[in-house]
Structures are given as C-alpha cells and as structure tokens.
CSV table of N, CA and C and ligand atoms in Angstrom, one decimal:
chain,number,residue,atom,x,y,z
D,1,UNK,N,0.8,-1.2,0.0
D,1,UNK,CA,0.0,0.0,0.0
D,1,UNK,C,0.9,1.3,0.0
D,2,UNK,N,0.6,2.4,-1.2
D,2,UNK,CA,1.6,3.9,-0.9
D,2,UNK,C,1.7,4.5,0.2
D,3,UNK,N,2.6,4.7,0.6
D,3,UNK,CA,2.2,5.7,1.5
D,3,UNK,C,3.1,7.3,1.5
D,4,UNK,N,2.2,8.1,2.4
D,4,UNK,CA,2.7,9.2,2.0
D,4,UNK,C,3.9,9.9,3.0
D,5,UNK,N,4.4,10.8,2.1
D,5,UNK,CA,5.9,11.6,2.6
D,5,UNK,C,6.1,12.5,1.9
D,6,UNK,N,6.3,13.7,3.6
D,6,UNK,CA,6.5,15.1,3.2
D,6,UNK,C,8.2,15.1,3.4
D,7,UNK,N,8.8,15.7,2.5
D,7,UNK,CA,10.8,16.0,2.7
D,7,UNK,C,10.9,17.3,2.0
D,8,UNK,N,11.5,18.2,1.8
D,8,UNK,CA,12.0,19.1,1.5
D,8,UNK,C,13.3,18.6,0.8
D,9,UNK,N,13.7,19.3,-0.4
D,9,UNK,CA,14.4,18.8,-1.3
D,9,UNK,C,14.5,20.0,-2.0
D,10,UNK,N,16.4,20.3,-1.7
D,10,UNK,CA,16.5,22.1,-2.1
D,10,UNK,C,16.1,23.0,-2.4
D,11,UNK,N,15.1,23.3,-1.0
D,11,UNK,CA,14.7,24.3,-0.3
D,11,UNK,C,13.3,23.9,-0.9
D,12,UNK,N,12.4,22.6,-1.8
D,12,UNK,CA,11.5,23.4,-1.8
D,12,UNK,C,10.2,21.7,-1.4
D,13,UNK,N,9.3,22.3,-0.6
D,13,UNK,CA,8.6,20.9,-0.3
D,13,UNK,C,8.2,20.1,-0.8
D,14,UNK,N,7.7,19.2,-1.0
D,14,UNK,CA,7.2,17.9,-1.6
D,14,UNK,C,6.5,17.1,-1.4
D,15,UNK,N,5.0,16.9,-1.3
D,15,UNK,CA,4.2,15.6,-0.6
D,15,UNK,C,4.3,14.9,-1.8
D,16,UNK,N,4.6,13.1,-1.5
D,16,UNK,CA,4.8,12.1,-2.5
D,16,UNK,C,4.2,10.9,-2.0
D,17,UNK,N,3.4,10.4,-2.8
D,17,UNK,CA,3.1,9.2,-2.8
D,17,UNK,C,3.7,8.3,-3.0
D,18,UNK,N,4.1,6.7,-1.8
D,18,UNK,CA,5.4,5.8,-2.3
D,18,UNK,C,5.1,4.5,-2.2
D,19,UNK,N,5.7,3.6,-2.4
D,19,UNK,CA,5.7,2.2,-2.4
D,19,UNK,C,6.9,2.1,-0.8
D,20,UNK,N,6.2,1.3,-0.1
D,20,UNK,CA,7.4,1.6,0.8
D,20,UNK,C,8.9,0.8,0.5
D,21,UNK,N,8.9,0.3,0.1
D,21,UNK,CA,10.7,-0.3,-0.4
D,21,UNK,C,11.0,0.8,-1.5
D,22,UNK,N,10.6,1.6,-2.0
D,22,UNK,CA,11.4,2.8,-2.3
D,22,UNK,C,12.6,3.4,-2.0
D,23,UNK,N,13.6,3.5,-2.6
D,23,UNK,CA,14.8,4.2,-1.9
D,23,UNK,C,14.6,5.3,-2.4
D,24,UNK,N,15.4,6.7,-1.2
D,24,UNK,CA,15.6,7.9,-1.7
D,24,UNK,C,16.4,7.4,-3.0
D,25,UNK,N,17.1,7.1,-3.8
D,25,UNK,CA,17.4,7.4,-4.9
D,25,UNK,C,16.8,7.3,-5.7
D,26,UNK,N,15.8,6.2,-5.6
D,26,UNK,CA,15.0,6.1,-6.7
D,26,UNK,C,13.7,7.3,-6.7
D,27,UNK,N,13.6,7.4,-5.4
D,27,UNK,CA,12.5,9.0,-5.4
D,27,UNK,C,13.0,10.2,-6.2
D,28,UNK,N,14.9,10.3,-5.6
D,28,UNK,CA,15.2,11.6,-5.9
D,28,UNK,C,15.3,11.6,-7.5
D,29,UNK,N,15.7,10.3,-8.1
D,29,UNK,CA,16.2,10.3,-10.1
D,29,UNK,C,14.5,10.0,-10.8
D,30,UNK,N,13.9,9.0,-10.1
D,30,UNK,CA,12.7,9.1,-11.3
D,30,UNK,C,11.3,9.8,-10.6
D,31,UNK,N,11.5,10.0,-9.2
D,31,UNK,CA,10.0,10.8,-8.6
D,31,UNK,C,10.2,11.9,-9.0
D,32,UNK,N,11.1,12.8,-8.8
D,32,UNK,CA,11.6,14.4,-8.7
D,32,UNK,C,12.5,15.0,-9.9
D,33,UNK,N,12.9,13.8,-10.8
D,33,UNK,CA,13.6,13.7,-11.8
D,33,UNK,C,15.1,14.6,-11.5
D,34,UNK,N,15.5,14.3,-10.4
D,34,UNK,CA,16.6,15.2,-9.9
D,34,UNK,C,17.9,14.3,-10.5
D,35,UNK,N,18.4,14.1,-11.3
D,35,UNK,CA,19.5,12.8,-11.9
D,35,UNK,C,20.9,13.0,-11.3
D,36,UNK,N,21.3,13.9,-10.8
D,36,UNK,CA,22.4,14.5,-10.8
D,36,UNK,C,23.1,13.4,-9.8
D,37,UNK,N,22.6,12.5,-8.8
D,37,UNK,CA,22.9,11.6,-7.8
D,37,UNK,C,22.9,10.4,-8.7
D,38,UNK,N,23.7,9.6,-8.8
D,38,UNK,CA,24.4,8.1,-9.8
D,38,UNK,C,24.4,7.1,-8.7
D,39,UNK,N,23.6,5.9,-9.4
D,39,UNK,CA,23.6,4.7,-8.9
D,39,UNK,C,25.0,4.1,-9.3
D,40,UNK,N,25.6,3.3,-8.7
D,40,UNK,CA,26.4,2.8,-9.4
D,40,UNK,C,26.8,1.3,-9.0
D,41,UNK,N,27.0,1.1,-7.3
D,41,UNK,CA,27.2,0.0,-6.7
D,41,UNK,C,25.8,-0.9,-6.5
D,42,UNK,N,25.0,0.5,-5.7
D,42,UNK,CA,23.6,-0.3,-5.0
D,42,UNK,C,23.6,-0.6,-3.5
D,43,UNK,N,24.7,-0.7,-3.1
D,43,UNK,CA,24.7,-1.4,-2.0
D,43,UNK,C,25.6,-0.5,-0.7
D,44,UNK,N,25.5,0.6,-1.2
D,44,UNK,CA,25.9,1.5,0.4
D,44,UNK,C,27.6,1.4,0.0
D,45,UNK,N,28.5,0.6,-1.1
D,45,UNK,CA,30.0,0.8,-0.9
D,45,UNK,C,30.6,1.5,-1.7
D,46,UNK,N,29.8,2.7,-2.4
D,46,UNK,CA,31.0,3.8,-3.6
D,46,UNK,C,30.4,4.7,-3.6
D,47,UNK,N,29.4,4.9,-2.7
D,47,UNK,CA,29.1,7.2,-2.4
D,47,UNK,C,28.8,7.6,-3.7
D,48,UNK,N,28.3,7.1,-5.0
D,48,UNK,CA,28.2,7.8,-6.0
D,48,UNK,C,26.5,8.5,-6.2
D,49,UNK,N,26.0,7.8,-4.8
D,49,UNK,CA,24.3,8.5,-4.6
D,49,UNK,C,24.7,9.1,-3.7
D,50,UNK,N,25.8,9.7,-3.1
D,50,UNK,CA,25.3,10.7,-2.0
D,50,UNK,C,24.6,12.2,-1.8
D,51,UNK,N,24.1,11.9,-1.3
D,51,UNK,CA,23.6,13.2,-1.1
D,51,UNK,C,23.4,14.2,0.5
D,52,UNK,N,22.8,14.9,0.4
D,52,UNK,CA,22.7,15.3,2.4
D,52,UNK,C,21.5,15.1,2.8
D,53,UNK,N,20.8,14.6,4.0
D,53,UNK,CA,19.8,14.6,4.9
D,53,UNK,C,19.9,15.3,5.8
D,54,UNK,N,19.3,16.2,5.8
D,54,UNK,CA,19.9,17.2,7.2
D,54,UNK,C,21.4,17.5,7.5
D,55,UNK,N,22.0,17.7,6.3
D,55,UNK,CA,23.1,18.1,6.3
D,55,UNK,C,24.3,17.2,6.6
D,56,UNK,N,24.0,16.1,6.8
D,56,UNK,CA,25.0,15.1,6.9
D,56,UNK,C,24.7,14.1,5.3
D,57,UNK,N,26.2,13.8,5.0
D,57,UNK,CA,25.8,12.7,3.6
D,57,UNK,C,25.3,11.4,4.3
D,58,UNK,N,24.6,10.5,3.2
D,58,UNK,CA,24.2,9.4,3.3
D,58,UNK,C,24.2,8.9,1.8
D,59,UNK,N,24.1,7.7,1.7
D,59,UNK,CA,23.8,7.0,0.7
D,59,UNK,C,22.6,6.5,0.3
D,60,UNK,N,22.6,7.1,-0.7
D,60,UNK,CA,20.7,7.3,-1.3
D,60,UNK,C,20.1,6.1,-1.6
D,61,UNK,N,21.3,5.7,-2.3
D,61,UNK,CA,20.6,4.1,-2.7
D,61,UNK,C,20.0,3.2,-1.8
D,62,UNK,N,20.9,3.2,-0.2
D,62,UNK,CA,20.0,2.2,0.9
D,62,UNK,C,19.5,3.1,2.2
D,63,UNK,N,19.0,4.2,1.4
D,63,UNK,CA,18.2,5.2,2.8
D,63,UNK,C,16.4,4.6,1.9
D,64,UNK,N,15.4,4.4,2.4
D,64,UNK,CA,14.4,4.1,2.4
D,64,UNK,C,13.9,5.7,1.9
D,65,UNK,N,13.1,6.0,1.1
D,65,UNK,CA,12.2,7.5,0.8
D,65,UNK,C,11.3,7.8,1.9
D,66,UNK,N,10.9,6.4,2.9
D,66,UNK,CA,10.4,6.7,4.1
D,66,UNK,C,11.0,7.3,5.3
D,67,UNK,N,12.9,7.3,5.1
D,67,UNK,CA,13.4,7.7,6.2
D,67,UNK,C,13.6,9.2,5.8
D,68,UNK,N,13.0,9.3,4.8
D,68,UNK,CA,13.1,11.4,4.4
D,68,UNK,C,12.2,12.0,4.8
D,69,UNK,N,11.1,11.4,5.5
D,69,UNK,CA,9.9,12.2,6.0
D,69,UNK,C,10.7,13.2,6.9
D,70,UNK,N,10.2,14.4,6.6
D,70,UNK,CA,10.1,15.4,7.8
D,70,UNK,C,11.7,15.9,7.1
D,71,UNK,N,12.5,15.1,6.9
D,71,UNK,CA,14.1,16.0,6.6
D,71,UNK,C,14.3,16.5,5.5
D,72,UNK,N,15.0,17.7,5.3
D,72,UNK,CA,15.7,18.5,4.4
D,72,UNK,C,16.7,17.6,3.7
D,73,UNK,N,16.6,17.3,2.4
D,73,UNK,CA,17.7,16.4,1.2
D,73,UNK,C,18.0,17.6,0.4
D,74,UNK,N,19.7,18.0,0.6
D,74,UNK,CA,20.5,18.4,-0.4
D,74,UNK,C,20.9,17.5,-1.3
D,75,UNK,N,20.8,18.1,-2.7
D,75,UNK,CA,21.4,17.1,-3.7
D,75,UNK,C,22.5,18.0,-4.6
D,76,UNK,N,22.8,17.5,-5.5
D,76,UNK,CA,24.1,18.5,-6.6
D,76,UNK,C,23.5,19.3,-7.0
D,77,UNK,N,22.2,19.4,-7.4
D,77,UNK,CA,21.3,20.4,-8.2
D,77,UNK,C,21.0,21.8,-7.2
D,78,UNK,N,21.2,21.4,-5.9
D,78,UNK,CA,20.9,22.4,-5.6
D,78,UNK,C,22.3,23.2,-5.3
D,79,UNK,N,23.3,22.8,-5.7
D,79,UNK,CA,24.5,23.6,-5.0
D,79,UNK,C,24.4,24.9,-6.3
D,80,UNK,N,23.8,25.1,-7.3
D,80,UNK,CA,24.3,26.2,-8.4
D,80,UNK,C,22.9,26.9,-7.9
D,81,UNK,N,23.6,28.3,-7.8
D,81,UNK,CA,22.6,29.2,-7.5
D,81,UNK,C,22.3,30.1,-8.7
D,82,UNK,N,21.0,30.6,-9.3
D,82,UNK,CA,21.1,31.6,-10.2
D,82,UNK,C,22.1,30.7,-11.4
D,83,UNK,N,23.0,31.6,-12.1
D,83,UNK,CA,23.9,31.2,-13.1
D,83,UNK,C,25.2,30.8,-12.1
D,84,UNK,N,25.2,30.7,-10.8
D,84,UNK,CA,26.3,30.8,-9.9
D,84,UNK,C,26.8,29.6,-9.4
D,85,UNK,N,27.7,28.8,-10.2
D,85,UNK,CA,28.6,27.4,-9.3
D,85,UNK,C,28.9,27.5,-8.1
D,86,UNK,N,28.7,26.8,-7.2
D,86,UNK,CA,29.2,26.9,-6.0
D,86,UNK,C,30.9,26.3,-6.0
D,87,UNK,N,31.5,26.9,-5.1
D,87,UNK,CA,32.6,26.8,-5.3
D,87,UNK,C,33.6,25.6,-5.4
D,88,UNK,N,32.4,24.7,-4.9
D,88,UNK,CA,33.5,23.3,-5.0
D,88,UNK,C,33.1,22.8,-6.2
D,89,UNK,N,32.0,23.4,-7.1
D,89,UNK,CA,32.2,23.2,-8.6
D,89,UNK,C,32.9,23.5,-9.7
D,90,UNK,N,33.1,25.5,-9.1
D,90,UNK,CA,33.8,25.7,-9.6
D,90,UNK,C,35.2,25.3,-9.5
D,91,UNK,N,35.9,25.1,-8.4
D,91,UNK,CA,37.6,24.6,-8.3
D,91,UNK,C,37.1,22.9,-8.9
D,92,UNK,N,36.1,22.2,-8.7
D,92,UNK,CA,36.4,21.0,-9.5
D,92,UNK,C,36.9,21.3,-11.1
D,93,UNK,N,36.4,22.0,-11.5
D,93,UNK,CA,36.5,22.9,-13.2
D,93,UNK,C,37.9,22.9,-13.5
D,94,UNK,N,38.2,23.7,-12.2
D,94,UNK,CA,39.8,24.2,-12.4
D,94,UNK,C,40.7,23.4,-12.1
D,95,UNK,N,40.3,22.2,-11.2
D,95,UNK,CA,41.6,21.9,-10.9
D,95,UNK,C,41.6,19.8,-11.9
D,96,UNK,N,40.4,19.9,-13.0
D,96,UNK,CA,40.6,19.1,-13.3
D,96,UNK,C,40.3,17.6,-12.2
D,97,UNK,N,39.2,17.8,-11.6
D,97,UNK,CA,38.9,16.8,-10.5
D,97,UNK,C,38.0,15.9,-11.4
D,98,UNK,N,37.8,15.9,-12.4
D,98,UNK,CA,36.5,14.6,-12.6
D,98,UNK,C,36.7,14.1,-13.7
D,99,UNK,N,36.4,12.7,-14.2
D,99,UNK,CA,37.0,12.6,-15.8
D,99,UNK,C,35.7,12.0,-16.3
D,100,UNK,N,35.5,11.2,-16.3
D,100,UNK,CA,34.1,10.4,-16.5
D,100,UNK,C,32.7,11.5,-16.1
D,101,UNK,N,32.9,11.6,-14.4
D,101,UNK,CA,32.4,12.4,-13.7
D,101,UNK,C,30.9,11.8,-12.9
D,102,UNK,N,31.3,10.7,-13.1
D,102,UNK,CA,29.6,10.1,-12.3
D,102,UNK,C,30.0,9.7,-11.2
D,103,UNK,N,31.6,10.1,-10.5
D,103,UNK,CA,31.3,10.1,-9.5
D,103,UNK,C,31.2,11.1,-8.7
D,104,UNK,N,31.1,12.2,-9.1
D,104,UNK,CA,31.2,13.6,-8.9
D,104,UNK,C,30.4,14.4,-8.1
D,105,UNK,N,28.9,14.0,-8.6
D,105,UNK,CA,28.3,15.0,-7.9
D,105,UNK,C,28.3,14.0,-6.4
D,106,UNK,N,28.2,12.8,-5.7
D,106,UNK,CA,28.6,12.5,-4.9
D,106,UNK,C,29.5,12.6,-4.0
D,107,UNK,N,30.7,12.6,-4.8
D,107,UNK,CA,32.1,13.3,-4.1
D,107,UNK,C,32.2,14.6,-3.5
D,108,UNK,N,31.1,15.6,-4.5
D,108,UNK,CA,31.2,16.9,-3.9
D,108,UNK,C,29.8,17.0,-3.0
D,109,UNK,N,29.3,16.8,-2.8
D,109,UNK,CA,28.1,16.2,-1.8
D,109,UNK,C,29.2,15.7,-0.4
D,110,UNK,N,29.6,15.1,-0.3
D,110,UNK,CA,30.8,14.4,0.6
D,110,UNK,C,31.5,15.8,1.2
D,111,UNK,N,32.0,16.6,0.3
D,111,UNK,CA,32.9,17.6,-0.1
D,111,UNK,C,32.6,18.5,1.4
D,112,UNK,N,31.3,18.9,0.8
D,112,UNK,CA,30.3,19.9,1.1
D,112,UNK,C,30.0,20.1,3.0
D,113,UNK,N,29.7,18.8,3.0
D,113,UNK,CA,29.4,18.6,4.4
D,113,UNK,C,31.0,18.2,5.0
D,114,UNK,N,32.0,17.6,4.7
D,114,UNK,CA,33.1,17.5,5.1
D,114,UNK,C,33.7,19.3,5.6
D,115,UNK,N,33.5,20.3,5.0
D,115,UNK,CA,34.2,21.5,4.7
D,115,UNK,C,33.2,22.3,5.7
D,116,UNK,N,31.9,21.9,6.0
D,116,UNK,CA,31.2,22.6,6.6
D,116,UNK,C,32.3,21.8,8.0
D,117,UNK,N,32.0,21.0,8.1
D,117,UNK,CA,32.7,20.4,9.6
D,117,UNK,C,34.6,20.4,9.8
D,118,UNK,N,35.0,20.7,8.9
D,118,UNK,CA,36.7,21.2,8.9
D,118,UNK,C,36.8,21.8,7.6
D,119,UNK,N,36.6,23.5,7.8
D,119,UNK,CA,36.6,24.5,7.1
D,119,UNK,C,38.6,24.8,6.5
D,120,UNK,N,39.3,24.4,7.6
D,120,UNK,CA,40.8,24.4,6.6
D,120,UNK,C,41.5,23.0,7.1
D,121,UNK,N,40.8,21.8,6.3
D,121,UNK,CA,41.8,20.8,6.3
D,121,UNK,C,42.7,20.5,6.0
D,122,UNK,N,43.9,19.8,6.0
D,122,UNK,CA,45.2,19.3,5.8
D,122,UNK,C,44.7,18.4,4.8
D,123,UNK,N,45.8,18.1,3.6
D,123,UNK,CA,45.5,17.3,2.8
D,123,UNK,C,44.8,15.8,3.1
D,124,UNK,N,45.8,15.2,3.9
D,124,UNK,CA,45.3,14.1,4.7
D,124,UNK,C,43.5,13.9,5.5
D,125,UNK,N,43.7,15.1,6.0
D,125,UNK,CA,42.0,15.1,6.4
D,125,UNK,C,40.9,15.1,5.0
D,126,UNK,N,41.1,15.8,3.8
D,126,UNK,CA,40.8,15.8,2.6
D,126,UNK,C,40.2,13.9,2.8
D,127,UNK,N,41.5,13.5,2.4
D,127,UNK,CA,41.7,11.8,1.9
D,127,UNK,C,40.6,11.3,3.0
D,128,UNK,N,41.0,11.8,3.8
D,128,UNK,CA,39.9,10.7,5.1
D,128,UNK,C,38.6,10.8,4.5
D,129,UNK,N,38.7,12.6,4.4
D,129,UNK,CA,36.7,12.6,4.1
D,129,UNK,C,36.0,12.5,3.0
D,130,UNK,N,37.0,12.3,2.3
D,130,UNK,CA,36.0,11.6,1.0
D,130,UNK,C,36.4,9.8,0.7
D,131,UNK,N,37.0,9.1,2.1
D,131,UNK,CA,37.4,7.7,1.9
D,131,UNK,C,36.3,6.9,1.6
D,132,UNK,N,34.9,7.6,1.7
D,132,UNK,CA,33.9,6.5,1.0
D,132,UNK,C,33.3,6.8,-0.4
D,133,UNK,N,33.9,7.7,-0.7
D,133,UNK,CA,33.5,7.9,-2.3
D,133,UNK,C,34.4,7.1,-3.3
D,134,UNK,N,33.9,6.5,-3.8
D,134,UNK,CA,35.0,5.5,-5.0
D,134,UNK,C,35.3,6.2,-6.6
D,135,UNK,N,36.4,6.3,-6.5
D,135,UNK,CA,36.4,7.5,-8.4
D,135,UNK,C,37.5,6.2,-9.0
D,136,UNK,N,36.8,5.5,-10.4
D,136,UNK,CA,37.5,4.5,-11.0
D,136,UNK,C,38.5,5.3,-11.8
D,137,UNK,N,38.2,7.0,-12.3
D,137,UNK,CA,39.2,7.7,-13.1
D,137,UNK,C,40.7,8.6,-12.6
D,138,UNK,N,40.3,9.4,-11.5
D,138,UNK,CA,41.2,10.2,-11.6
D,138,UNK,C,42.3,9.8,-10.8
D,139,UNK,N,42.3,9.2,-10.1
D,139,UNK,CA,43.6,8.6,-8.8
D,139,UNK,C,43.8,10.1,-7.7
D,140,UNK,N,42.4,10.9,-7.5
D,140,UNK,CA,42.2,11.3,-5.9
D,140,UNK,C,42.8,12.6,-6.1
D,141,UNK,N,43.9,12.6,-6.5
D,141,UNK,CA,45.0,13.7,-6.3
D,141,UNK,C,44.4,14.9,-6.6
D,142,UNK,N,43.8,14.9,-8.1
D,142,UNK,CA,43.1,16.3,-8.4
D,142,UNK,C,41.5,16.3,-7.7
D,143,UNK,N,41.3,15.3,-7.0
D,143,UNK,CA,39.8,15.6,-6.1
D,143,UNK,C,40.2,16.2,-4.9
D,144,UNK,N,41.9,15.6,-4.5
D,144,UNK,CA,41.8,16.3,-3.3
D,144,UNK,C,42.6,18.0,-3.4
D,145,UNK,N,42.7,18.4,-4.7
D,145,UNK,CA,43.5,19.7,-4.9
D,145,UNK,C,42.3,20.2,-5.2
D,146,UNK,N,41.1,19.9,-5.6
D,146,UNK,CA,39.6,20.7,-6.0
D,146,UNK,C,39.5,21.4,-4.4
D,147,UNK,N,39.1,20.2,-4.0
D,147,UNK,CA,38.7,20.5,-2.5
D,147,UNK,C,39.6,21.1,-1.3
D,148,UNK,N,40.7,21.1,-1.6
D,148,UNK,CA,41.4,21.9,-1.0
D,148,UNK,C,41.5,23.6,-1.4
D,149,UNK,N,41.2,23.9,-2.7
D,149,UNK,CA,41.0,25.1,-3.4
D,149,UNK,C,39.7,25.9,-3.0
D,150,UNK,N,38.9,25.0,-3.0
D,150,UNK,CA,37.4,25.4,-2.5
D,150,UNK,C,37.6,26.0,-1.0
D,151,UNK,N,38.0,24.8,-0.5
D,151,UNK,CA,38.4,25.4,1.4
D,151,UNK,C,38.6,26.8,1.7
D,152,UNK,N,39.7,26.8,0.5
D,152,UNK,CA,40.2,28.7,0.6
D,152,UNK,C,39.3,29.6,0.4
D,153,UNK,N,38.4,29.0,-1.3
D,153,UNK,CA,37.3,29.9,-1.3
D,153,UNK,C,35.7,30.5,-0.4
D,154,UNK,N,35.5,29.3,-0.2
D,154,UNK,CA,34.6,29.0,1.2
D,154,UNK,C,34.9,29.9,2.0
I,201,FES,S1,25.3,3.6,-5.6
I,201,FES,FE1,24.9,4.1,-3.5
I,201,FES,S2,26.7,3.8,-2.5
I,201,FES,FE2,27.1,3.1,-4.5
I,202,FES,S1,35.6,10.8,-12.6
I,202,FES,FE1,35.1,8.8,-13.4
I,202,FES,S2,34.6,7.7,-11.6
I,202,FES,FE2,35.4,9.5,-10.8
C-alpha cells in the first residue's frame, strides 16, 4: 500500500506518494527527476548516490524514501545558485577533479558537508573525508587539490 511523505528537497517541499521499499534514490532520479545523484554499486559501498539529509551525507541508494519524511535532502542540483557554481564546482572545473564524472556529484556532496565540519583541512583530512567515495578515473590527487582550493574559497 503507498504511503505518504512530506521531505523538503533544495529548499522546496514535496508531498509524495510511495511504495514503501522505495529508496531515496530512486525517489530523488525518477519521482523528482533530480538525476544528478548516480547509482552505481547499489549497496551503500561507492558514495556515488550521496547526497545530504539534514546536512549530513548518506547514501541514497540504501536510505528508504520513508526515512526522508520530515528532513531537508540536499542534492548536486541544488549547490548552483542563479547562473552561480558553488565553489566546490567551480575549483572542480579548475583543478581538473573529474574525468568520466559520475562520481562527482557524490564526491562533492561528501565535499560539502566535510568542509562545513573542517573548514581548513590538511590534505590528509581531505583523503579521510572523501574515503567512502569511490572515483574508477582520476587517482584522488586532483579531487583532493579541488577541494582543498574550494576550502580557501569557502
Ligand atoms: S550507488 Fe549508493 S553507495 Fe554506490
Ligand atoms: S571521474 Fe570517473 S569515476 Fe570519478
């Protein structure tokens, strides 16, 4: 039987009708048509669904659409304001962080909430906070020179 759920979803509300085995992912890519969040594993082990629930990341793929009732979900779509990149897009740009890029908007979702909680990391702290995002292309170095660029701009 559907049942219903109210979540807020960058900045703007939402009542939705669901199946309960629904995952946020599948709400956020075909309910809301918000795509920017990548399935890729399925199973909670490569951050390429992350997104924020109340400002902490999670992985969309094995959060239930039922556990978003009542919480605020940031996703990648909402980090560009106006014609305005937010800055951990823009230094991704620059510093050459993504090659494929599906695992991207994840990584900087990760990014985001890491930098809110250690605003001038050490490279090392960088590595820690994005250890559950998996990138098959770039070998890390330019994800962690993005996000260390961003830090400054932030
Ligand atoms: S697709 Fe969700 S963690 Fe890999
Ligand atoms: S840029 Fe391709 S997986 Fe990270």
């Amino acid at each position: 039987m559907k049942r219903s759920v109210l979540l807020t979803v960058n900045g703007e509300r939402h009542e939705v009708l669901i199946e309960p085995n629904l995952t946020l992912l599948e709400l956020l890519r075909e309910g809301l048509n918000l795509k920017g969040a990548k399935e890729a594993c399925g199973i909670g082990a490569c951050g390429a669904c992350t997104v924020l629930m109340d400002e902490k990341p999670v992985n969309a793929c094995i959060v239930l659409a039922l556990e978003a009732e009542g919480k605020e979900i940031e996703t990648i779509e909402g980090l560009v304001k106006g014609n305005d990149l937010h800055p951990l897009q823009r230094s991704f740009i620059d510093h050459y962080s993504f090659q494929c890029g599906f695992c991207t908007p994840g990584t900087i979702m990760t990014a985001k909430a890491f930098l809110h909680r250690n605003p001038k990391p050490s490279r090392d702290e960088v590595k820690n906070g994005i250890a559950g995002n998996i990138c098959r292309c770039t070998g890390y170095e330019n994800i962690v020179d993005g996000i260390l660029n961003a830090a400054k701009e932030i």
